[in-house]
Short mmCIF file of C-alpha atoms in Angstrom, two decimals:
data_model
loop_
_atom_site.label_atom_id
_atom_site.label_comp_id
_atom_site.label_asym_id
_atom_site.label_seq_id
_atom_site.Cartn_x
_atom_site.Cartn_y
_atom_site.Cartn_z
CA UNK A 1144 111.17 51.18 -99.70
CA UNK A 1145 111.11 50.59 -95.94
CA UNK A 1146 114.72 50.95 -94.79
CA UNK A 1147 113.97 50.72 -91.10
CA UNK A 1148 116.07 48.26 -89.13
CA UNK A 1149 114.05 45.13 -88.26
CA UNK A 1150 113.40 44.46 -84.59
CA UNK A 1151 116.25 42.81 -82.73
CA UNK A 1152 114.18 39.67 -82.19
CA UNK A 1153 113.58 39.33 -85.94
CA UNK A 1154 117.29 39.75 -86.70
CA UNK A 1155 118.14 37.12 -84.10
CA UNK A 1156 115.66 34.71 -85.66
CA UNK A 1157 117.15 35.16 -89.13
CA UNK A 1158 120.64 34.70 -87.74
CA UNK A 1159 119.59 31.56 -85.88
CA UNK A 1160 118.04 30.14 -89.05
CA UNK A 1161 121.31 30.73 -90.83
CA UNK A 1162 123.37 29.03 -88.15
CA UNK A 1163 121.03 26.18 -87.30
CA UNK A 1164 120.19 24.57 -90.64
CA UNK A 1165 117.28 22.17 -90.76
CA UNK A 1166 117.80 19.07 -92.86
CA UNK A 1167 115.05 18.14 -95.26
CA UNK A 1168 112.92 15.54 -93.46
CA UNK A 1169 112.13 14.02 -96.86
CA UNK A 1170 115.50 13.45 -98.59
CA UNK A 1171 115.40 13.15 -102.36
CA UNK A 1172 116.95 9.68 -102.16
CA UNK A 1173 113.88 8.39 -100.35
CA UNK A 1174 111.22 9.98 -102.52
CA UNK A 1175 109.17 7.60 -104.69
CA UNK A 1176 109.65 7.54 -108.44
CA UNK A 1177 107.30 6.18 -111.10
CA UNK A 1178 108.13 4.55 -114.42
CA UNK A 1179 104.91 3.95 -116.35
CA UNK A 1180 102.61 2.05 -113.96
CA UNK A 1181 105.45 0.93 -111.68
CA UNK A 1182 106.39 3.04 -108.65
CA UNK A 1183 109.56 2.46 -106.65
CA UNK A 1184 109.49 3.49 -103.00
CA UNK A 1185 112.85 5.25 -103.27
CA UNK A 1186 115.66 6.07 -105.72
CA UNK A 1187 117.96 3.22 -104.67
CA UNK A 1188 118.47 0.40 -107.17
CA UNK A 1189 120.31 -2.85 -106.53
CA UNK A 1190 122.50 -3.35 -109.57
CA UNK A 1191 122.45 -6.71 -111.38
CA UNK A 1192 125.31 -8.57 -109.70
CA UNK A 1193 126.45 -11.91 -111.10
CA UNK A 1194 126.65 -14.60 -108.41
CA UNK A 1195 128.08 -17.37 -110.62
CA UNK A 1196 126.15 -19.92 -108.57
CA UNK A 1197 123.40 -21.32 -110.81
CA UNK A 1198 123.05 -24.88 -112.11
CA UNK A 1199 121.98 -25.17 -115.75
CA UNK A 1200 120.93 -21.53 -115.61
CA UNK A 1201 118.46 -22.14 -112.77
CA UNK A 1202 118.62 -19.76 -109.78
CA UNK A 1203 118.60 -21.53 -106.42
CA UNK A 1204 118.43 -20.80 -102.68
CA UNK A 1205 121.55 -18.64 -102.89
CA UNK A 1206 119.91 -16.35 -105.43
CA UNK A 1207 116.73 -16.25 -103.37
CA UNK A 1208 118.47 -15.11 -100.20
CA UNK A 1209 120.70 -12.70 -102.10
CA UNK A 1210 117.83 -10.80 -103.70
CA UNK A 1211 115.36 -11.28 -100.85
CA UNK A 1212 117.74 -9.74 -98.32
CA UNK A 1213 118.20 -6.62 -100.47
CA UNK A 1214 114.43 -6.23 -100.75
CA UNK A 1215 114.03 -6.57 -96.98
CA UNK A 1216 116.96 -4.17 -96.67
CA UNK A 1217 114.85 -1.39 -98.15
CA UNK A 1218 116.00 -0.93 -101.75
CA UNK A 1219 113.47 0.58 -104.13
CA UNK A 1220 114.36 -1.62 -107.12
CA UNK A 1221 116.05 -5.02 -106.81
CA UNK A 1222 117.55 -6.44 -110.01
CA UNK A 1223 118.37 -10.06 -110.61
CA UNK A 1224 121.76 -10.58 -112.18
CA UNK A 1225 122.63 -10.69 -115.88
CA UNK A 1226 120.37 -13.48 -117.07
CA UNK A 1227 121.15 -15.03 -120.40
CA UNK A 1228 118.80 -15.68 -123.29
CA UNK A 1229 120.62 -18.85 -124.42
CA UNK A 1230 123.23 -21.24 -122.98
CA UNK A 1231 126.12 -19.98 -125.12
CA UNK A 1232 125.47 -16.45 -123.86
CA UNK A 1233 126.55 -17.35 -120.32
CA UNK A 1234 129.81 -15.91 -119.02
CA UNK A 1235 130.36 -19.10 -117.01
CA UNK A 1236 128.68 -22.48 -116.57
CA UNK A 1237 127.18 -21.02 -113.39
CA UNK A 1238 125.35 -17.97 -114.77
CA UNK A 1239 121.58 -17.72 -114.72
CA UNK A 1240 119.37 -18.07 -117.77
CA UNK A 1241 115.81 -17.51 -118.89
CA UNK A 1242 115.61 -19.76 -121.95
CA UNK A 1243 113.33 -22.39 -120.41
CA UNK A 1244 110.33 -22.68 -118.12
CA UNK A 1245 112.21 -24.32 -115.23
CA UNK A 1246 114.29 -21.14 -114.96
CA UNK A 1247 111.14 -19.03 -115.27
CA UNK A 1248 109.46 -20.83 -112.39
CA UNK A 1249 112.52 -20.55 -110.14
CA UNK A 1250 112.69 -16.81 -110.80
CA UNK A 1251 108.95 -16.46 -110.16
CA UNK A 1252 109.42 -17.43 -106.51
CA UNK A 1253 112.14 -14.80 -106.13
CA UNK A 1254 110.16 -12.05 -107.87
CA UNK A 1255 107.11 -12.82 -105.75
CA UNK A 1256 109.02 -12.44 -102.48
CA UNK A 1257 110.84 -9.27 -103.59
CA UNK A 1258 107.54 -7.64 -104.49
CA UNK A 1259 105.95 -8.76 -101.21
CA UNK A 1260 108.61 -6.74 -99.36
CA UNK A 1261 107.59 -3.55 -101.17
CA UNK A 1262 110.43 -3.49 -103.70
CA UNK A 1263 110.21 -3.45 -107.49
CA UNK A 1264 111.46 -6.74 -108.95
CA UNK A 1265 113.70 -6.38 -112.00
CA UNK A 1266 115.66 -8.72 -114.23
CA UNK A 1267 118.50 -7.96 -116.63
CA UNK A 1268 118.51 -9.85 -119.93
CA UNK A 1269 121.94 -10.44 -121.41
CA UNK A 1270 124.22 -12.30 -123.78
CA UNK A 1271 127.95 -12.52 -123.12
CA UNK A 1272 129.03 -12.63 -126.76
CA UNK A 1273 132.80 -13.07 -127.13
CA UNK A 1274 133.30 -12.80 -123.34
CA UNK A 1275 131.33 -16.00 -122.69
CA UNK A 1276 132.68 -19.48 -121.85
CA UNK A 1277 134.98 -18.58 -118.95
CA UNK A 1278 135.72 -19.85 -115.48
CA UNK A 1279 134.31 -18.00 -112.49
CA UNK A 1280 136.20 -14.91 -111.26
CA UNK A 1281 137.48 -16.71 -108.16
CA UNK A 1282 138.70 -19.49 -110.45
CA UNK A 1283 140.72 -17.04 -112.54
CA UNK A 1284 138.13 -15.87 -115.07
CA UNK A 1285 140.02 -17.56 -117.90
CA UNK A 1286 138.47 -18.94 -121.10
CA UNK A 1287 137.26 -22.50 -120.65
CA UNK A 1288 139.11 -25.26 -122.47
CA UNK A 1289 137.31 -28.00 -124.36
CA UNK A 1290 138.16 -30.37 -121.52
CA UNK A 1291 136.44 -27.97 -119.10
CA UNK A 1292 133.30 -27.92 -121.21
CA UNK A 1293 134.01 -24.69 -123.08
CA UNK A 1294 131.88 -23.71 -126.06
CA UNK A 1295 132.18 -21.62 -129.21
CA UNK A 1296 131.51 -17.93 -128.63
CA UNK A 1297 129.83 -15.55 -131.07
CA UNK A 1298 130.24 -11.85 -131.80
CA UNK A 1299 129.51 -9.24 -134.47
CA UNK A 1300 133.04 -9.71 -135.83
CA UNK A 1301 135.69 -12.39 -135.57
CA UNK A 1302 137.81 -10.37 -133.14
CA UNK A 1303 138.84 -11.85 -129.81
CA UNK A 1304 138.47 -9.93 -126.54
CA UNK A 1305 142.14 -10.47 -125.67
CA UNK A 1306 145.12 -12.57 -126.67
CA UNK A 1307 144.09 -15.34 -124.29
CA UNK A 1308 140.51 -15.47 -125.57
CA UNK A 1309 139.56 -17.53 -128.64
CA UNK A 1310 138.40 -15.81 -131.81
CA UNK A 1311 134.58 -15.81 -131.80
CA UNK A 1312 132.44 -16.88 -134.71
CA UNK A 1313 131.04 -13.92 -136.62
CA UNK A 1314 127.24 -13.90 -136.60
CA UNK A 1315 125.48 -13.88 -139.94
CA UNK A 1316 122.18 -12.05 -140.39
CA UNK A 1317 120.11 -15.18 -139.90
CA UNK A 1318 121.83 -15.85 -136.56
CA UNK A 1319 121.32 -12.22 -135.53
CA UNK A 1320 117.60 -12.53 -136.22
CA UNK A 1321 117.55 -15.68 -134.12
CA UNK A 1322 119.15 -13.86 -131.19
CA UNK A 1323 116.63 -11.03 -131.45
CA UNK A 1324 113.87 -13.63 -131.16
CA UNK A 1325 115.57 -15.20 -128.13
CA UNK A 1326 115.47 -11.87 -126.27
CA UNK A 1327 111.75 -11.67 -126.97
CA UNK A 1328 111.22 -15.20 -125.66
CA UNK A 1329 113.09 -14.37 -122.45
CA UNK A 1330 111.02 -11.20 -122.03
CA UNK A 1331 107.89 -13.33 -122.29
CA UNK A 1332 109.15 -15.58 -119.51
CA UNK A 1333 110.13 -12.55 -117.41
CA UNK A 1334 106.56 -11.31 -117.73
CA UNK A 1335 105.17 -14.69 -116.71
CA UNK A 1336 107.57 -14.82 -113.75
CA UNK A 1337 106.08 -11.60 -112.38
CA UNK A 1338 108.93 -9.13 -112.85
CA UNK A 1339 108.10 -5.42 -112.87
CA UNK A 1340 110.95 -4.13 -115.05
CA UNK A 1341 113.44 -5.49 -117.59
CA UNK A 1342 116.89 -4.09 -118.23
CA UNK A 1343 118.79 -4.92 -121.42
CA UNK A 1344 122.52 -5.37 -120.86
CA UNK A 1345 124.26 -3.42 -123.63
CA UNK A 1346 127.37 -2.64 -121.58
CA UNK A 1347 130.63 -4.08 -120.23
CA UNK A 1348 131.85 -5.61 -123.47
CA UNK A 1349 129.05 -8.13 -123.86
CA UNK A 1350 127.21 -8.88 -127.09
CA UNK A 1351 125.06 -5.76 -127.55
CA UNK A 1352 127.99 -3.55 -126.56
CA UNK A 1353 130.18 -5.42 -129.04
CA UNK A 1354 127.79 -4.36 -131.81
CA UNK A 1355 127.84 -0.73 -130.63
CA UNK A 1356 131.60 -0.19 -130.46
CA UNK A 1357 133.71 0.30 -133.59
CA UNK A 1358 136.54 -1.49 -131.76
CA UNK A 1359 134.68 -4.80 -131.79
CA UNK A 1360 132.33 -4.31 -134.76
CA UNK A 1361 134.14 -4.33 -138.11
CA UNK A 1362 131.20 -5.55 -140.18
CA UNK A 1363 130.50 -4.19 -143.65
CA UNK A 1364 126.80 -5.09 -143.80
CA UNK A 1365 123.79 -3.26 -142.34
CA UNK A 1366 124.90 -4.16 -138.78
CA UNK A 1367 128.31 -2.50 -139.04
CA UNK A 1368 130.20 0.56 -140.17
CA UNK A 1369 128.11 3.65 -139.50
CA UNK A 1370 126.71 4.60 -136.10
CA UNK A 1371 123.21 3.92 -137.41
CA UNK A 1372 124.20 0.40 -138.47
CA UNK A 1373 126.06 -0.41 -135.24
CA UNK A 1374 123.04 0.45 -133.07
CA UNK A 1375 120.66 -1.57 -135.26
CA UNK A 1376 120.94 -4.82 -133.26
CA UNK A 1377 120.15 -3.06 -129.97
CA UNK A 1378 117.16 -1.27 -131.51
CA UNK A 1379 115.85 -4.55 -132.91
CA UNK A 1380 116.20 -6.17 -129.49
CA UNK A 1381 114.33 -3.25 -127.90
CA UNK A 1382 111.50 -3.70 -130.40
CA UNK A 1383 111.36 -7.47 -129.92
CA UNK A 1384 111.36 -7.25 -126.12
CA UNK A 1385 108.65 -4.60 -126.21
CA UNK A 1386 106.53 -6.94 -128.35
CA UNK A 1387 106.39 -9.32 -125.35
CA UNK A 1388 106.67 -6.82 -122.50
CA UNK A 1389 103.53 -5.00 -121.26
CA UNK A 1390 103.17 -1.40 -122.39
CA UNK A 1391 102.57 -0.28 -118.81
CA UNK A 1392 105.84 -1.77 -117.53
CA UNK A 1393 109.21 -0.02 -117.85
CA UNK A 1394 112.21 -1.06 -119.90
CA UNK A 1395 115.74 0.06 -118.94
CA UNK A 1396 118.93 -0.18 -121.00
CA UNK A 1397 122.40 -0.37 -119.47
CA UNK A 1398 125.16 1.00 -121.68
CA UNK A 1399 128.87 1.62 -121.31
CA UNK A 1400 129.03 5.35 -121.93
CA UNK A 1401 132.72 5.13 -122.81
CA UNK A 1402 135.10 2.35 -123.82
CA UNK A 1403 137.89 4.40 -122.23
CA UNK A 1404 139.93 3.61 -125.35
CA UNK A 1405 140.80 6.02 -128.14
CA UNK A 1406 138.60 5.45 -131.18
CA UNK A 1407 136.02 3.52 -129.22
CA UNK A 1408 132.43 4.17 -128.17
CA UNK A 1409 132.23 7.45 -126.26
CA UNK A 1410 129.91 9.84 -124.43
CA UNK A 1411 128.83 11.63 -127.61
CA UNK A 1412 127.76 8.30 -129.09
CA UNK A 1413 125.94 7.48 -125.86
CA UNK A 1414 124.02 10.75 -125.86
CA UNK A 1415 123.04 10.24 -129.49
CA UNK A 1416 121.87 6.69 -128.76
CA UNK A 1417 119.91 7.87 -125.71
CA UNK A 1418 118.20 10.54 -127.81
CA UNK A 1419 117.11 7.87 -130.30
CA UNK A 1420 115.88 5.56 -127.53
CA UNK A 1421 114.00 8.46 -125.94
CA UNK A 1422 112.33 9.43 -129.21
CA UNK A 1423 111.29 5.81 -129.78
CA UNK A 1424 109.20 5.94 -126.62
CA UNK A 1425 109.99 2.35 -125.61
CA UNK A 1426 112.88 2.83 -123.16
CA UNK A 1427 112.41 4.55 -119.81
CA UNK A 1428 115.89 4.83 -118.29
CA UNK A 1429 119.54 4.64 -119.29
CA UNK A 1430 121.68 2.84 -116.70
CA UNK A 1431 124.93 4.74 -117.27
CA UNK A 1432 127.99 2.56 -116.75
CA UNK A 1433 131.25 2.34 -118.73
CA UNK A 1434 134.14 0.15 -119.82
CA UNK A 1435 134.49 -3.59 -120.18
CA UNK A 1436 135.04 -3.83 -123.93
CA UNK A 1437 138.83 -3.79 -124.11
CA UNK A 1438 141.77 -4.78 -121.88
CA UNK A 1439 143.40 -1.55 -123.09
CA UNK A 1440 140.90 0.62 -121.21
CA UNK A 1441 142.28 3.27 -118.89
CA UNK A 1442 139.62 4.11 -116.28
CA UNK A 1443 140.19 6.94 -113.76
CA UNK A 1444 138.60 5.16 -110.79
CA UNK A 1445 137.26 7.24 -107.92
CA UNK A 1446 133.92 7.43 -106.09
CA UNK A 1447 131.29 8.71 -108.49
CA UNK A 1448 133.58 8.56 -111.53
CA UNK A 1449 130.69 7.64 -113.86
CA UNK A 1450 128.14 10.10 -112.49
CA UNK A 1451 128.97 12.74 -115.15
CA UNK A 1452 127.83 10.26 -117.82
CA UNK A 1453 124.40 9.96 -116.22
CA UNK A 1454 124.19 13.72 -115.80
CA UNK A 1455 125.09 14.43 -119.43
CA UNK A 1456 122.63 11.90 -120.85
CA UNK A 1457 119.84 13.08 -118.56
CA UNK A 1458 120.42 16.72 -119.52
CA UNK A 1459 121.03 16.31 -123.24
CA UNK A 1460 118.70 13.41 -124.11
CA UNK A 1461 115.88 14.26 -121.71
CA UNK A 1462 115.62 10.67 -120.48
CA UNK A 1463 115.83 9.33 -116.93
CA UNK A 1464 119.22 7.95 -115.91
CA UNK A 1465 120.77 5.78 -113.25
CA UNK A 1466 124.17 6.74 -111.86
CA UNK A 1467 126.60 3.97 -110.95
CA UNK A 1468 130.23 3.66 -109.95
CA UNK A 1469 131.73 3.30 -106.46
CA UNK A 1470 128.83 5.15 -104.84
CA UNK A 1471 128.81 4.15 -101.19
CA UNK A 1472 128.00 7.06 -98.88
CA UNK A 1473 124.43 8.21 -98.21
CA UNK A 1474 125.53 11.81 -98.62
CA UNK A 1475 126.95 11.18 -102.10
CA UNK A 1476 123.84 9.28 -103.16
CA UNK A 1477 121.58 12.07 -101.90
CA UNK A 1478 123.68 14.74 -103.63
CA UNK A 1479 123.49 12.89 -106.97
CA UNK A 1480 119.69 12.71 -106.90
CA UNK A 1481 119.03 16.07 -105.22
CA UNK A 1482 121.22 17.94 -107.72
CA UNK A 1483 119.48 16.36 -110.70
CA UNK A 1484 122.47 14.42 -111.98
CA UNK A 1485 120.48 11.19 -112.08
CA UNK A 1486 117.08 9.80 -111.18
CA UNK A 1487 118.38 6.66 -109.48
CA UNK A 1488 121.58 5.60 -107.77
CA UNK A 1489 122.56 2.11 -108.90
CA UNK A 1490 124.73 0.29 -106.40
CA UNK A 1491 126.51 -3.07 -106.48
CA UNK A 1492 129.55 -3.33 -104.22
CA UNK A 1493 127.91 -1.29 -101.48
CA UNK A 1494 125.09 -3.84 -101.41
CA UNK A 1495 127.50 -6.77 -101.38
CA UNK A 1496 128.98 -5.15 -98.29
CA UNK A 1497 125.65 -4.29 -96.65
CA UNK A 1498 122.26 -5.69 -97.75
CA UNK A 1499 120.59 -3.15 -95.44
CA UNK A 1500 122.37 -0.11 -96.87
CA UNK A 1501 119.10 1.83 -97.51
CA UNK A 1502 118.02 1.52 -93.88
CA UNK A 1503 121.39 2.71 -92.64
CA UNK A 1504 121.39 5.51 -95.24
CA UNK A 1505 117.98 6.64 -94.01
CA UNK A 1506 119.42 7.00 -90.52
CA UNK A 1507 122.32 9.06 -91.82
CA UNK A 1508 120.02 11.35 -93.81
CA UNK A 1509 117.46 11.66 -90.98
CA UNK A 1510 114.77 10.04 -93.12
CA UNK A 1511 112.05 8.02 -91.46
CA UNK A 1512 111.20 4.82 -93.30
CA UNK A 1513 109.22 1.85 -91.94
CA UNK A 1514 111.04 -1.28 -90.88
CA UNK A 1515 109.61 -4.76 -91.30
CA UNK A 1516 107.75 -5.52 -88.06
CA UNK A 1517 109.92 -8.58 -87.54
CA UNK A 1518 112.98 -6.29 -87.40
CA UNK A 1519 111.58 -3.24 -85.58
CA UNK A 1520 113.45 -4.19 -82.43
CA UNK A 1521 116.67 -3.48 -84.31
CA UNK A 1522 115.67 0.07 -85.22
CA UNK A 1523 117.32 1.57 -82.14
CA UNK A 1524 120.81 2.50 -83.30
#
């Protein structure tokens, strides 16, 4: 072994390297990622964010500008809001739908523009279940009365969401099969509209989540009771959507990884479900959210509070995950991806605050990304 002291110049160089750290010129957050044949330009995903502004389920100019501005803003994946497979699945009268061709054609214009800006165009398919038929959040979010045009809600069991919500009608097996077919029909329209990725909304207390959780599913048939029975509806929806969705395009599933209520759906159940979805080979990413099933939930809110869910599922199920939950700083987003806790950061409120968050994040992380030529004059700050 050579124990001679290195030259003073060499020691100084090593010491300088230690003191003057060089940031990675290619931050993990801005590295491309591929799902099947679809490649996103970075790891930033615009979360499906309900706008409660549609007429008869048809997206309009508001939806166009909302999603178009996030695509121009530099996001890698831009998701249209929770889009319902039938009218009674809407949370409000003003939620979007994909149960007819007029809706399909309106979405096609949006998807086309999003893709033209270099972003991946996604759509989330949903059904509100027992949490449907309400007023908009800024109108109180209360269940609609008959005079307000309210409608009968459906669920796996005749258990209301809260004391102020009506008891939903329990779905029989024939009705469940009909809903599975409706998801397939909406997937077919999503394909025709030109979307690149579908996400199934099995979180936040809506219909698919209601089947998963033992708090809302008290059935005694093959759709209730055991874990295997409670996940059956979601697995059937996955199969039906895949029957209409191209093999080379990705399918995501958003789940609530915890009900945050004792005796409810939890992380262990989520990992087990993710392992099954991974082994089935049809689902490409688990969007790892939580809560929404019960008013009794106790959620410890803080920036990144749901990131551990994404990390656990990614590690234990071997499937890609998206981390969500009050992520707002570029440094936090970069740390989540760089440390391997998740493959994507999924952001909602940060994008409501700033449609151009990715471009500002790139500045903070010293990443160089191209600006639209129309906006290059603004790239000076």
